[in-house]
PDB file of C-alpha atoms in Angstrom:
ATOM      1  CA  UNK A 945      86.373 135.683  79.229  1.00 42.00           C
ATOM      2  CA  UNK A 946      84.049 133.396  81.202  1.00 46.00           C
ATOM      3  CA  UNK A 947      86.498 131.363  82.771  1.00 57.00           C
ATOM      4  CA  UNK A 948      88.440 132.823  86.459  1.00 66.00           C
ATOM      5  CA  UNK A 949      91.425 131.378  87.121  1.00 72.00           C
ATOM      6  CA  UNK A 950      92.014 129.557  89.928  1.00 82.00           C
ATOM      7  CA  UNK A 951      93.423 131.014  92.871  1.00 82.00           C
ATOM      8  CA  UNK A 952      96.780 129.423  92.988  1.00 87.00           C
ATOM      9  CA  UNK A 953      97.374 130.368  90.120  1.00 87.00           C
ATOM     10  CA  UNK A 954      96.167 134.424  89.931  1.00 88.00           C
ATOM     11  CA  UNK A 955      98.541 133.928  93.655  1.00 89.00           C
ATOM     12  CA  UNK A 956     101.845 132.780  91.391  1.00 92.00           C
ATOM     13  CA  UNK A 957     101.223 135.382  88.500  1.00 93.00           C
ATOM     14  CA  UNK A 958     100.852 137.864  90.798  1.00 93.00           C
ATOM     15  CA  UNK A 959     103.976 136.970  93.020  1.00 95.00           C
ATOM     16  CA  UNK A 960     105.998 136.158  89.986  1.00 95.00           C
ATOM     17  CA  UNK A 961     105.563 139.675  88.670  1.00 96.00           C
ATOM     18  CA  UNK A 962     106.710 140.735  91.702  1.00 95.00           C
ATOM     19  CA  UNK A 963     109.732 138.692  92.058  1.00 96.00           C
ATOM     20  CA  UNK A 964     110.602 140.535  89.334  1.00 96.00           C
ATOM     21  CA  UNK A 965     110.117 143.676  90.593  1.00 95.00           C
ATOM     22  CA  UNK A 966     112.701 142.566  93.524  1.00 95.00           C
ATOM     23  CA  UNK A 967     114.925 141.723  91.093  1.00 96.00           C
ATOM     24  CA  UNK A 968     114.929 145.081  89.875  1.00 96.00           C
ATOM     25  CA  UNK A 969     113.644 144.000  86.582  1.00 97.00           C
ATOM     26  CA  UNK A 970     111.361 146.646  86.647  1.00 97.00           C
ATOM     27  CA  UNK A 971     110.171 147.190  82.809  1.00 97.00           C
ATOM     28  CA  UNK A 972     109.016 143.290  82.753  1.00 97.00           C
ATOM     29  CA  UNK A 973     107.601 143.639  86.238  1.00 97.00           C
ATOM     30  CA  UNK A 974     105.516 146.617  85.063  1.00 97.00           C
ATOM     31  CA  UNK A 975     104.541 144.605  82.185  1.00 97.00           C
ATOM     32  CA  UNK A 976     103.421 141.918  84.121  1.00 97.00           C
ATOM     33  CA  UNK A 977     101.623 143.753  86.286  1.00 97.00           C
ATOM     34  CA  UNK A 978      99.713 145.266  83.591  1.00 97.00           C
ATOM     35  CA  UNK A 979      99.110 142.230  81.906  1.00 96.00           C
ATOM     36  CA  UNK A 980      97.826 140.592  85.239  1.00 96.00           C
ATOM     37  CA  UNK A 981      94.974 143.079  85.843  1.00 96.00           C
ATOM     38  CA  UNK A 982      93.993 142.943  81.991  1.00 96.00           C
ATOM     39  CA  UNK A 983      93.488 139.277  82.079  1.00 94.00           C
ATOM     40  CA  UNK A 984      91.909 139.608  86.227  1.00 93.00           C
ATOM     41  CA  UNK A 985      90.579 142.514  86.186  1.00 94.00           C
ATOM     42  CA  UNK A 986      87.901 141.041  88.919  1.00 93.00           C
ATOM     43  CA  UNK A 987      90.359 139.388  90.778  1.00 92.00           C
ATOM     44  CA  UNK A 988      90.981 140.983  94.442  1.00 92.00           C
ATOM     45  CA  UNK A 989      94.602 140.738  93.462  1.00 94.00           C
ATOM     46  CA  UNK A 990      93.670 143.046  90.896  1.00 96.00           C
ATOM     47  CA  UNK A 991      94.107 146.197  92.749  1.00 97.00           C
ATOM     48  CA  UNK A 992      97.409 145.403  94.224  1.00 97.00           C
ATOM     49  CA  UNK A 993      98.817 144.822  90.607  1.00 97.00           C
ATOM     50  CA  UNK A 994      97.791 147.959  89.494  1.00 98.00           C
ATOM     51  CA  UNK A 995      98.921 149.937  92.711  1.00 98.00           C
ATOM     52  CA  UNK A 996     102.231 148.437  91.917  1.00 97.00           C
ATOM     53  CA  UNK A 997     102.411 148.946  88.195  1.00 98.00           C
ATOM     54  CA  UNK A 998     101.823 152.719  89.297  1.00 98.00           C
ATOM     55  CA  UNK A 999     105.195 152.257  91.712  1.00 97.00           C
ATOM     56  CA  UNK A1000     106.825 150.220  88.702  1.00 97.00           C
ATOM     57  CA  UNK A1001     106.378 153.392  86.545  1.00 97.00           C
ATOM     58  CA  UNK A1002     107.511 155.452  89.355  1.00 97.00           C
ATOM     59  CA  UNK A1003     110.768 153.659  89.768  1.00 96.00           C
ATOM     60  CA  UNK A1004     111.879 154.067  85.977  1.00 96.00           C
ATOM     61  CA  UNK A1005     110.687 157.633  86.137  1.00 95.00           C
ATOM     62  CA  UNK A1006     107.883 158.132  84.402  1.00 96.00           C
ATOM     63  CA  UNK A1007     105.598 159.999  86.496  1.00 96.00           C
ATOM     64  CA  UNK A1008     103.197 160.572  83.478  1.00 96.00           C
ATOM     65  CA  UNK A1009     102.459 156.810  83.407  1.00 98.00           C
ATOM     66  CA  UNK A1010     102.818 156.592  87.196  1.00 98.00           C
ATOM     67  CA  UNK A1011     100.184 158.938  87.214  1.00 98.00           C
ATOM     68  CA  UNK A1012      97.724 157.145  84.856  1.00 98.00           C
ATOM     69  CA  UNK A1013      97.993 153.833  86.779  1.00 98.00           C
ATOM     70  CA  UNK A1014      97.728 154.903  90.432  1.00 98.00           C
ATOM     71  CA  UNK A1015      94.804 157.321  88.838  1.00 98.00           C
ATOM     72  CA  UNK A1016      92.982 153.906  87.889  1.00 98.00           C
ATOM     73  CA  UNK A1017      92.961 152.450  91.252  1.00 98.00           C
ATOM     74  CA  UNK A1018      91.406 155.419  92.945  1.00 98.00           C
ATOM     75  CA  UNK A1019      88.798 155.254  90.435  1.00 97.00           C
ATOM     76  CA  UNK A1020      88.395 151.778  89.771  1.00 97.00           C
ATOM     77  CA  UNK A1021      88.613 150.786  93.388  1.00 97.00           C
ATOM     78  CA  UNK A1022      88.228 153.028  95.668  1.00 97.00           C
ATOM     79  CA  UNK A1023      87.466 151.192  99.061  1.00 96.00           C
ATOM     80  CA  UNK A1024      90.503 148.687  98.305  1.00 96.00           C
ATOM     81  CA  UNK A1025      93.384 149.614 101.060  1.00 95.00           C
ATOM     82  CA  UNK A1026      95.822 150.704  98.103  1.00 97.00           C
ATOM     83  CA  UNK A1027      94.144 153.920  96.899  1.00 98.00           C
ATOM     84  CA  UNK A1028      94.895 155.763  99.331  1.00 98.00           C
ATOM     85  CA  UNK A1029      98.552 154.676  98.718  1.00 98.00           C
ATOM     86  CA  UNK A1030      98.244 155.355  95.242  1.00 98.00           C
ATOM     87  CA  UNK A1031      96.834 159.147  96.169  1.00 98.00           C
ATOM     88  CA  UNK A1032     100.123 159.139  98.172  1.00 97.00           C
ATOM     89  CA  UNK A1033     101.928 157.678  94.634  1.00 97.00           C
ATOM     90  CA  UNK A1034     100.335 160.403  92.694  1.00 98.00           C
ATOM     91  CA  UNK A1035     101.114 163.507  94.941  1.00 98.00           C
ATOM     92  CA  UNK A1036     105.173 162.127  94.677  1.00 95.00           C
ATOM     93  CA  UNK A1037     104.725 161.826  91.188  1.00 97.00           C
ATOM     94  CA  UNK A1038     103.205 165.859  91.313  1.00 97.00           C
ATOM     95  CA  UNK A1039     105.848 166.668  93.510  1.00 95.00           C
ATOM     96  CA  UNK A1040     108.755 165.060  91.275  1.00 95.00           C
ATOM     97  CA  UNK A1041     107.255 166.897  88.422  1.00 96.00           C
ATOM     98  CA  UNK A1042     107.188 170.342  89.662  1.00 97.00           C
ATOM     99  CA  UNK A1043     103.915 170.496  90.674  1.00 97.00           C
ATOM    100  CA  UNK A1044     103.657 171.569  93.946  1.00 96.00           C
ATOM    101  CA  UNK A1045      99.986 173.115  94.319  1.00 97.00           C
ATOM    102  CA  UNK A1046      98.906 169.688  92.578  1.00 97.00           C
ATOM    103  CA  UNK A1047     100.623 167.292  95.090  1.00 97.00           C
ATOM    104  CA  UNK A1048      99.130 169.443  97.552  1.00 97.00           C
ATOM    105  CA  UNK A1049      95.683 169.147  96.402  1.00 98.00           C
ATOM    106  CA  UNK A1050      96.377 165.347  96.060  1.00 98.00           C
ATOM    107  CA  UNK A1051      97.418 165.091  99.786  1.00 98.00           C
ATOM    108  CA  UNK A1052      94.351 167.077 101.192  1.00 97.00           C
ATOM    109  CA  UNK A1053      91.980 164.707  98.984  1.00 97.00           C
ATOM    110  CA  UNK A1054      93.824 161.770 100.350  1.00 97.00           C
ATOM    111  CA  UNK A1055      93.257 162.859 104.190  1.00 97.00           C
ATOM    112  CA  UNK A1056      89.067 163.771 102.824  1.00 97.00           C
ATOM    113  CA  UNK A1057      88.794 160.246 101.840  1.00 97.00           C
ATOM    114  CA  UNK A1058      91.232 157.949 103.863  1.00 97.00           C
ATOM    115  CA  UNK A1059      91.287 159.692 107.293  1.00 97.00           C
ATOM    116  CA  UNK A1060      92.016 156.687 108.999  1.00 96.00           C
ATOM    117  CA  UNK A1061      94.782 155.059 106.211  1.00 96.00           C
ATOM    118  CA  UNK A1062      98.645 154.448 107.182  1.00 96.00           C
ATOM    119  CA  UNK A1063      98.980 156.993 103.825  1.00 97.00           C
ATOM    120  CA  UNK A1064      96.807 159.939 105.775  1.00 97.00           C
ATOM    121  CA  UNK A1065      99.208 160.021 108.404  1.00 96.00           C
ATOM    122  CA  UNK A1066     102.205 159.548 105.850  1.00 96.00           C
ATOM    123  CA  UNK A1067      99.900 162.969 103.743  1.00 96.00           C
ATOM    124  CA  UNK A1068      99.743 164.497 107.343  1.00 96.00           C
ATOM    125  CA  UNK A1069     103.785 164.634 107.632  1.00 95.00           C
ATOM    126  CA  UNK A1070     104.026 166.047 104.214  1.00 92.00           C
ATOM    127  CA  UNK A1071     101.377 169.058 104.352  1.00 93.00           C
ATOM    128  CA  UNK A1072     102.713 169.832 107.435  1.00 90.00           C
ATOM    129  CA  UNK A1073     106.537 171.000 105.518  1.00 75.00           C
TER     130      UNK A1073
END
């Protein structure tokens, strides 16, 4: 559409789906999540909702899908401050899935391409087990 929504209220959308997150309404969070960067996909919220729809999918388990969302913010944006946390989502998911060599590989892109992000050092920690 044309139209961008104002900011106040991209600010409550956004903040509403994750008030439900907090409430540990997870599967309606992760909906609205995904819903919110569907109908912003501009905004500079946008980002943040799909970082978190990642860690939505996370917490109910399902790395596949965890995967697939954290996947899109590394690709869609990456100079925005949350792909490096979602290379950090995506090497947990790997990890949680058996897939050591792959979280690996995830972790040593991550500290390539964020050197200087809160998640390298986090990466750092882990490569060094």
């Amino acid at each position: 559409g044309g139209k961008t929504a104002d900011p106040v209220t991209l600010a409550n959308e956004f903040e509403a789906a994750l008030n439900l997150f907090k409430a540990n309404k997870v599967k309606y969070a992760a909906l609205a999540f995904e819903n919110f960067v569907k109908a912003h996909p501009t905004s500079s919220q946008a980002p943040r909702a799909q970082y978190s729809l990642g860690n939505a999918h996370y917490t109910l388990r399902d790395c596949k899908k965890a995967i697939e969302a954290h996947q899109v913010v590394v690709d869609k944006w990456p100079q925005d401050a949350k792909a490096p946390d979602s290379l950090l989502g995506i090497a947990d998911c790997r990890q949680d899935l058996g897939d050591a060599k792959g979280a690996r590989a995830t972790l040593e892109k991550l500290l390539l391409s964020y050197p200087d992000s809160s998640a390298a050092s986090t990466a750092k920690g882990r490569l060094k087990k």
